[in-house]
Coordinates of C-alpha atoms and ligand atoms in Angstrom, one line a residue:
D295 CA 5.1 42.6 5.6
D296 CA 1.9 44.7 4.9
P297 CA -0.9 42.5 4.0
E298 CA -2.0 44.6 1.3
K299 CA 1.4 44.8 -0.5
L300 CA 1.5 41.0 0.1
A301 CA -1.9 40.6 -1.7
A302 CA -0.7 42.7 -4.7
F303 CA 2.5 40.7 -4.8
Q304 CA 0.8 37.6 -5.0
A305 CA -1.6 38.9 -7.7
R306 CA 1.3 39.5 -9.9
I307 CA 2.7 36.0 -9.3
D308 CA -0.8 34.5 -10.1
A309 CA -1.0 36.6 -13.4
G310 CA 2.5 35.4 -14.6
E311 CA 4.4 38.5 -14.2
K312 CA 8.1 38.3 -13.7
I313 CA 9.3 39.8 -10.6
E314 CA 12.5 42.0 -11.0
P315 CA 15.3 43.0 -8.6
K316 CA 14.2 46.5 -8.0
D317 CA 10.5 45.3 -7.4
W318 CA 8.8 45.1 -3.9
M319 CA 9.1 41.5 -2.7
P320 CA 8.2 39.9 0.7
A321 CA 11.4 39.3 2.8
A322 CA 10.8 35.5 2.6
Y323 CA 10.7 35.5 -1.1
R324 CA 13.9 37.2 -1.2
K325 CA 15.3 34.8 1.4
T326 CA 14.1 31.5 -0.3
L327 CA 15.5 32.9 -3.6
I328 CA 19.1 33.7 -2.2
R329 CA 18.8 30.0 -0.8
Q330 CA 17.8 28.3 -3.8
I331 CA 19.8 30.5 -6.3
G332 CA 22.9 30.2 -4.0
Q333 CA 22.6 26.5 -3.7
H334 CA 22.2 26.0 -7.4
A335 CA 25.2 28.2 -8.0
H336 CA 27.2 26.2 -5.3
S337 CA 26.1 23.0 -7.1
E338 CA 27.5 24.3 -10.4
I339 CA 30.8 25.2 -9.0
V340 CA 31.4 22.0 -6.8
G341 CA 29.8 20.0 -9.5
Q342 CA 33.0 20.5 -11.6
L343 CA 35.1 18.6 -9.4
P344 CA 33.9 15.1 -10.1
E345 CA 34.3 15.4 -13.8
G346 CA 37.2 17.9 -13.6
N347 CA 39.1 14.9 -12.1
W348 CA 38.9 12.9 -15.3
I349 CA 39.8 15.5 -17.9
T350 CA 43.5 14.4 -17.8
R351 CA 42.4 10.9 -18.1
A352 CA 39.8 11.1 -21.0
P353 CA 40.2 8.1 -23.5
T354 CA 40.6 10.3 -26.7
L355 CA 41.5 13.7 -27.6
E356 CA 37.8 14.3 -28.7
R357 CA 36.3 12.9 -25.5
K358 CA 38.8 15.3 -23.6
A359 CA 37.8 18.3 -25.6
I360 CA 34.2 17.7 -25.0
L361 CA 34.7 17.2 -21.3
L362 CA 36.9 20.2 -20.8
A363 CA 34.0 22.3 -22.7
K364 CA 31.4 20.8 -20.4
V365 CA 33.1 21.6 -17.2
Q366 CA 33.8 25.0 -18.2
D367 CA 30.1 25.5 -19.0
E368 CA 29.5 24.5 -15.4
A369 CA 31.7 27.2 -14.1
G370 CA 29.7 29.6 -16.3
H371 CA 26.5 28.4 -15.0
G372 CA 27.9 28.9 -11.4
L373 CA 28.9 32.5 -12.2
Y374 CA 25.7 33.3 -13.8
L375 CA 23.7 32.1 -11.1
Y376 CA 26.0 34.0 -8.6
C377 CA 25.0 37.1 -10.6
A378 CA 21.3 36.4 -10.5
A379 CA 21.7 36.0 -6.6
E380 CA 23.6 39.2 -6.4
T381 CA 20.6 41.0 -7.5
L382 CA 18.8 40.1 -4.5
G383 CA 21.4 42.0 -2.4
V384 CA 23.6 39.2 -1.4
S385 CA 27.3 39.6 -2.6
R386 CA 29.3 36.7 -4.1
D387 CA 31.8 36.9 -1.3
E388 CA 29.2 36.2 1.4
L389 CA 27.6 33.3 -0.7
T390 CA 31.1 31.8 -1.2
E391 CA 31.9 32.2 2.5
M392 CA 28.5 30.3 3.3
L393 CA 29.6 27.6 1.1
L394 CA 32.9 27.3 2.3
D395 CA 32.2 27.1 6.0
G396 CA 29.2 24.7 5.4
R397 CA 26.3 27.1 6.1
M398 CA 25.0 26.7 2.5
K399 CA 24.5 23.5 0.7
Y400 CA 25.0 22.1 -2.8
S401 CA 23.5 19.2 -4.6
S402 CA 23.9 15.8 -2.7
I403 CA 24.9 14.2 -6.0
F404 CA 28.3 15.8 -5.9
N405 CA 29.3 14.1 -2.6
Y406 CA 29.4 10.8 -4.7
P407 CA 32.7 9.6 -6.5
T408 CA 33.5 9.3 -10.1
L409 CA 35.5 6.0 -10.1
N410 CA 36.2 5.5 -13.8
W411 CA 35.5 6.7 -17.3
S412 CA 32.1 5.0 -17.4
D413 CA 31.0 7.2 -14.4
I414 CA 31.7 10.3 -16.5
G415 CA 29.3 8.9 -19.2
A416 CA 26.7 8.2 -16.5
V417 CA 27.1 11.7 -14.9
G418 CA 26.5 13.5 -18.1
W419 CA 23.4 11.3 -19.0
L420 CA 22.0 10.9 -15.7
V421 CA 23.0 13.9 -13.4
D422 CA 22.6 16.4 -16.4
G423 CA 19.6 14.7 -17.4
A424 CA 18.0 15.0 -13.9
A425 CA 19.2 18.7 -13.9
I426 CA 17.4 19.4 -17.1
I427 CA 14.1 18.1 -15.7
N428 CA 14.5 20.1 -12.9
Q429 CA 15.6 23.4 -14.6
V430 CA 13.3 23.4 -17.7
P431 CA 10.3 24.4 -15.6
L432 CA 12.6 26.9 -13.8
Q433 CA 12.6 28.9 -17.1
R434 CA 9.1 30.0 -16.2
T435 CA 10.1 30.7 -12.6
S436 CA 8.7 34.0 -11.1
F437 CA 12.0 35.8 -10.7
G438 CA 13.2 37.6 -13.9
P439 CA 17.0 37.0 -13.5
Y440 CA 16.7 33.3 -12.3
S441 CA 14.3 32.7 -15.2
R442 CA 16.5 34.1 -18.0
A443 CA 19.7 32.3 -16.5
M444 CA 17.8 29.0 -16.6
I445 CA 17.1 29.5 -20.5
R446 CA 20.7 29.7 -21.4
V447 CA 21.8 27.0 -18.8
C448 CA 19.1 24.5 -20.1
K449 CA 20.4 25.0 -23.7
E450 CA 24.1 23.9 -22.6
E451 CA 22.7 21.1 -20.2
S452 CA 21.2 19.5 -23.3
F453 CA 24.6 19.1 -25.1
H454 CA 26.0 17.6 -21.6
A455 CA 23.3 15.2 -21.4
R456 CA 23.8 14.0 -24.9
Q457 CA 27.4 13.8 -24.8
G458 CA 27.0 11.6 -21.5
F459 CA 24.7 9.4 -23.3
D460 CA 27.1 9.1 -26.3
A461 CA 29.8 8.3 -23.9
I462 CA 28.0 5.5 -22.1
R463 CA 26.5 4.1 -25.1
K464 CA 29.9 3.5 -26.3
M465 CA 30.9 1.6 -23.2
A466 CA 27.4 -0.4 -23.3
E467 CA 28.2 -1.5 -26.9
G468 CA 31.6 -2.2 -26.0
T469 CA 33.5 -5.0 -24.9
P470 CA 31.9 -7.3 -22.1
E471 CA 34.2 -5.7 -19.7
Q472 CA 33.1 -2.2 -20.8
K473 CA 29.6 -3.1 -20.7
K474 CA 30.1 -4.2 -17.0
M475 CA 31.7 -0.9 -16.2
A476 CA 28.5 0.9 -17.6
Q477 CA 26.1 -1.4 -15.7
D478 CA 28.0 -0.7 -12.4
S479 CA 28.1 3.1 -13.3
V480 CA 24.1 3.1 -13.7
N481 CA 23.8 0.8 -10.5
R482 CA 25.8 3.1 -8.4
L483 CA 24.5 6.5 -9.6
W484 CA 20.6 5.7 -10.2
F485 CA 19.5 6.3 -6.6
P486 CA 21.9 9.4 -6.0
A487 CA 20.4 10.9 -9.3
L488 CA 17.0 10.5 -7.9
M489 CA 17.9 12.2 -4.7
M490 CA 18.8 15.4 -6.7
F491 CA 15.0 16.2 -6.8
G492 CA 15.0 16.4 -3.1
P493 CA 13.2 14.7 -0.4
S494 CA 9.7 13.2 -1.0
D495 CA 6.9 15.8 -1.1
K496 CA 5.6 14.8 2.5
D497 CA 9.3 15.9 3.8
S498 CA 9.9 18.8 1.6
V499 CA 9.6 21.8 3.9
H500 CA 9.8 24.6 1.3
S501 CA 7.8 23.3 -1.7
E502 CA 4.1 24.6 -0.8
Q503 CA 5.5 28.2 -0.2
S504 CA 7.9 27.9 -3.2
M505 CA 5.1 26.7 -5.4
A506 CA 2.8 29.5 -4.6
W507 CA 5.2 32.1 -5.2
K508 CA 6.4 30.2 -8.5
I509 CA 9.9 29.7 -7.4
K510 CA 9.3 26.0 -8.0
M511 CA 6.8 25.0 -10.6
N512 CA 6.5 21.2 -9.6
T513 CA 6.9 19.2 -6.7
N514 CA 9.9 17.0 -6.0
D515 CA 8.1 13.8 -6.6
E516 CA 6.5 15.1 -9.8
L517 CA 9.8 15.8 -11.3
R518 CA 11.4 12.6 -10.0
Q519 CA 8.7 10.6 -11.6
K520 CA 9.3 12.5 -14.9
F521 CA 12.8 11.5 -14.8
V522 CA 12.2 7.9 -14.0
D523 CA 9.6 7.7 -17.0
Q524 CA 12.1 9.3 -19.3
T525 CA 15.3 7.3 -18.3
V526 CA 13.8 3.6 -17.9
P527 CA 13.5 3.3 -21.7
Q528 CA 17.1 4.8 -22.3
I529 CA 18.5 2.2 -20.0
E530 CA 16.6 -0.5 -21.9
F531 CA 17.8 0.9 -25.3
L532 CA 21.4 0.6 -24.0
G533 CA 20.8 -3.1 -23.3
L534 CA 21.5 -2.5 -19.7
D535 CA 19.8 -4.1 -16.6
L536 CA 17.4 -1.7 -14.7
P537 CA 19.2 -0.6 -11.4
D538 CA 16.0 -0.7 -9.5
P539 CA 14.1 -4.4 -9.4
G540 CA 11.2 -2.4 -8.3
T541 CA 10.8 -0.7 -11.8
K542 CA 7.6 -1.5 -13.3
W543 CA 5.3 0.2 -15.8
N544 CA 1.9 1.0 -14.1
E545 CA -0.8 1.0 -16.9
E546 CA -3.4 2.7 -14.6
R547 CA -1.1 5.5 -13.6
G548 CA 0.6 5.8 -17.0
H549 CA 3.9 5.9 -15.3
Y550 CA 6.7 3.6 -13.9
D551 CA 6.5 2.6 -10.5
Y552 CA 9.8 2.8 -8.7
T553 CA 11.7 2.3 -5.3
D554 CA 12.2 5.4 -3.4
P555 CA 15.9 6.1 -2.7
D556 CA 17.1 5.5 1.0
W557 CA 16.0 8.8 2.4
S558 CA 18.2 8.2 5.7
E559 CA 21.2 8.1 3.4
F560 CA 20.1 11.3 1.6
F561 CA 19.6 13.1 4.9
D562 CA 23.0 11.9 6.1
V563 CA 24.8 13.3 3.0
I564 CA 23.1 16.6 3.2
K565 CA 24.3 16.8 6.6
G566 CA 28.0 16.4 5.4
N567 CA 28.5 12.6 5.9
G568 CA 28.6 11.5 2.2
P569 CA 31.4 9.5 0.7
C570 CA 33.0 12.8 -0.7
N571 CA 31.6 15.8 1.4
V572 CA 35.0 16.5 3.1
D573 CA 37.1 16.3 -0.1
R574 CA 34.7 18.5 -1.8
L575 CA 34.7 21.3 0.7
A576 CA 38.5 21.0 1.3
A577 CA 39.0 21.3 -2.7
R578 CA 36.8 24.4 -2.8
N579 CA 38.5 25.9 0.6
K580 CA 42.1 25.4 -1.0
A581 CA 40.9 27.0 -4.5
W582 CA 39.7 29.9 -2.4
D583 CA 42.9 30.2 -0.4
D584 CA 45.1 29.7 -3.4
G585 CA 43.4 32.3 -5.3
E586 CA 43.9 35.0 -2.9
W587 CA 46.7 36.7 -4.7
V588 CA 44.6 37.0 -7.8
R589 CA 41.8 38.7 -5.9
E590 CA 44.4 41.0 -4.3
G591 CA 46.1 41.8 -7.7
L592 CA 42.7 42.6 -9.2
M593 CA 41.6 44.8 -6.4
A594 CA 45.1 46.8 -6.5
H595 CA 44.6 47.1 -10.2
A596 CA 41.0 48.3 -9.8
K597 CA 42.0 50.8 -7.3
K598 CA 44.9 52.2 -9.5
K599 CA 42.7 52.4 -12.4
A600 CA 40.0 54.4 -10.3
A601 CA 42.7 56.7 -8.8
A602 CA 44.2 57.5 -12.5
K603 CA 40.4 58.4 -13.7
I604 CA 40.1 60.9 -10.7
A605 CA 43.6 62.4 -11.4
Ligands
FAQ238 N1 20.9 18.2 -2.4 O1 12.1 21.6 1.0 P1 13.0 20.7 0.0 C1 23.6 20.9 -11.4 C2 17.6 20.3 0.9 S1 22.1 20.2 -10.9 C3 21.1 18.8 -1.2 O2 12.4 20.1 -0.9 P2 13.4 23.0 -1.9 C4 24.0 20.5 -12.9 C5 17.0 21.7 0.7 O3 17.9 22.6 0.4 C6 22.0 20.5 -9.2 N2 20.2 19.6 -0.5 O4 14.0 22.2 -0.7 C7 25.3 19.9 -13.0 C8 16.5 22.0 2.2 O5 17.4 22.3 3.0 P3 17.7 23.8 3.5 C9 21.6 21.8 -8.7 C10 19.0 19.3 -0.9 O6 14.6 23.8 -2.2 C11 25.5 18.8 -13.4 C12 15.9 20.6 2.4 O7 16.7 19.8 1.7 N3 20.1 22.1 -9.1 O8 24.2 21.5 -10.6 C13 18.5 18.5 -2.0 O9 12.2 23.3 -2.2 C14 26.7 18.2 -13.6 C15 14.6 20.3 2.2 O10 14.1 20.2 0.9 C16 19.4 23.0 -8.3 O11 20.0 23.4 -7.4 C17 19.6 17.9 -2.7 N4 19.5 17.2 -3.9 O12 13.9 21.8 -3.2 C18 26.5 20.6 -12.6 C19 18.0 23.3 -8.9 N5 17.2 18.5 -2.2 O13 17.9 24.7 2.3 C20 27.8 20.2 -12.6 C21 17.2 24.4 -8.1 C22 16.7 19.2 -1.2 O14 16.3 24.3 4.0 C23 27.8 18.8 -13.1 N6 16.8 23.8 -6.9 N7 17.9 19.7 -0.3 O15 18.6 23.7 4.5 C24 15.8 23.2 -6.8 O16 15.0 23.1 -7.7 C25 15.2 22.9 -5.3 O17 16.0 23.7 -4.5 C26 15.5 21.4 -4.9 C27 14.9 21.4 -3.4 C28 14.5 20.4 -5.9 C29 16.7 20.8 -5.1

């Protein structure tokens, strides 16, 4: 890339201007955005699986309607984000193929199972809670379409997190058995939720450049700390035990100290070896294959319509 163009581009970023799809941008900026927005979209799509699995088994009609709406929202977020990625010159088909053959990632969290109803509350509360902390700053990200997508997505994520907290609260305040289930969910999902923010700053390969370009607004560790600080009092409010015995308020830092997740487990999960990686990709591949007749039908219809217009 031409150094003068690069300097002018950086000046726009530094001045807080939004970069729009037709503007000049460095090839690496485009590539990083396609990777991050694409992975984000894939996460929303794959993220429907652990919760979708419980729609038929929700305990009441009200919980079922809420969960159904939430899972549909996630599908919407995925489609919205694919559109944002498409403005960068990649097609949705290409992105989908890269997800299906493992060339692109999706969030590590969705490779953990949801074993019972209490896990559904914990996912809404912890996973959507973590997603919000990550996505609120992304509303100010430098790429216009991504930033605008995040504004709408964050509004819906707030509803998701609240419904999750409400569901787990019911469990935590329920029978001793239900409370035990809530505790077990928090214990199992706490460290995987911390992993959602990515590796520790010293191992984060993309952070420095992505922050200079305002593709990311904070480091992984900054956002992880924010999540811990926000969530620990909520766990205490629920009357549950903290899942990490290393959690301790640090007066000097003004933050909770906490134990890092097992990073070898994280890298293993993102390499494809988590408890549900194989199942998740098999489900997405099956959905793609089963949907072939729909795609073919839509194409045939579109061609017929276009031909009728010409005639
Ligand atoms: N999982 O250099 P960094 C949701 C990879 S929320 C898998 O730090 P970066 C809502 C990373 O790609 C979840 N891979 O990377 C919902 C890179 O590998 P690569 C989605 C991860 O990009 C709730 C390598 O590790 N949210 O879906 C993860 O600067 C309930 C080195 O890492 C977003 O995607 C991970 N957790 O920072 C839906 C938010 N962390 O690509 C349904 C937007 C890192 O070179 C139900 N994304 N890696 O092969 C971001 O903010 C960033 O991409 C980070 C990672 C912070 C995730």
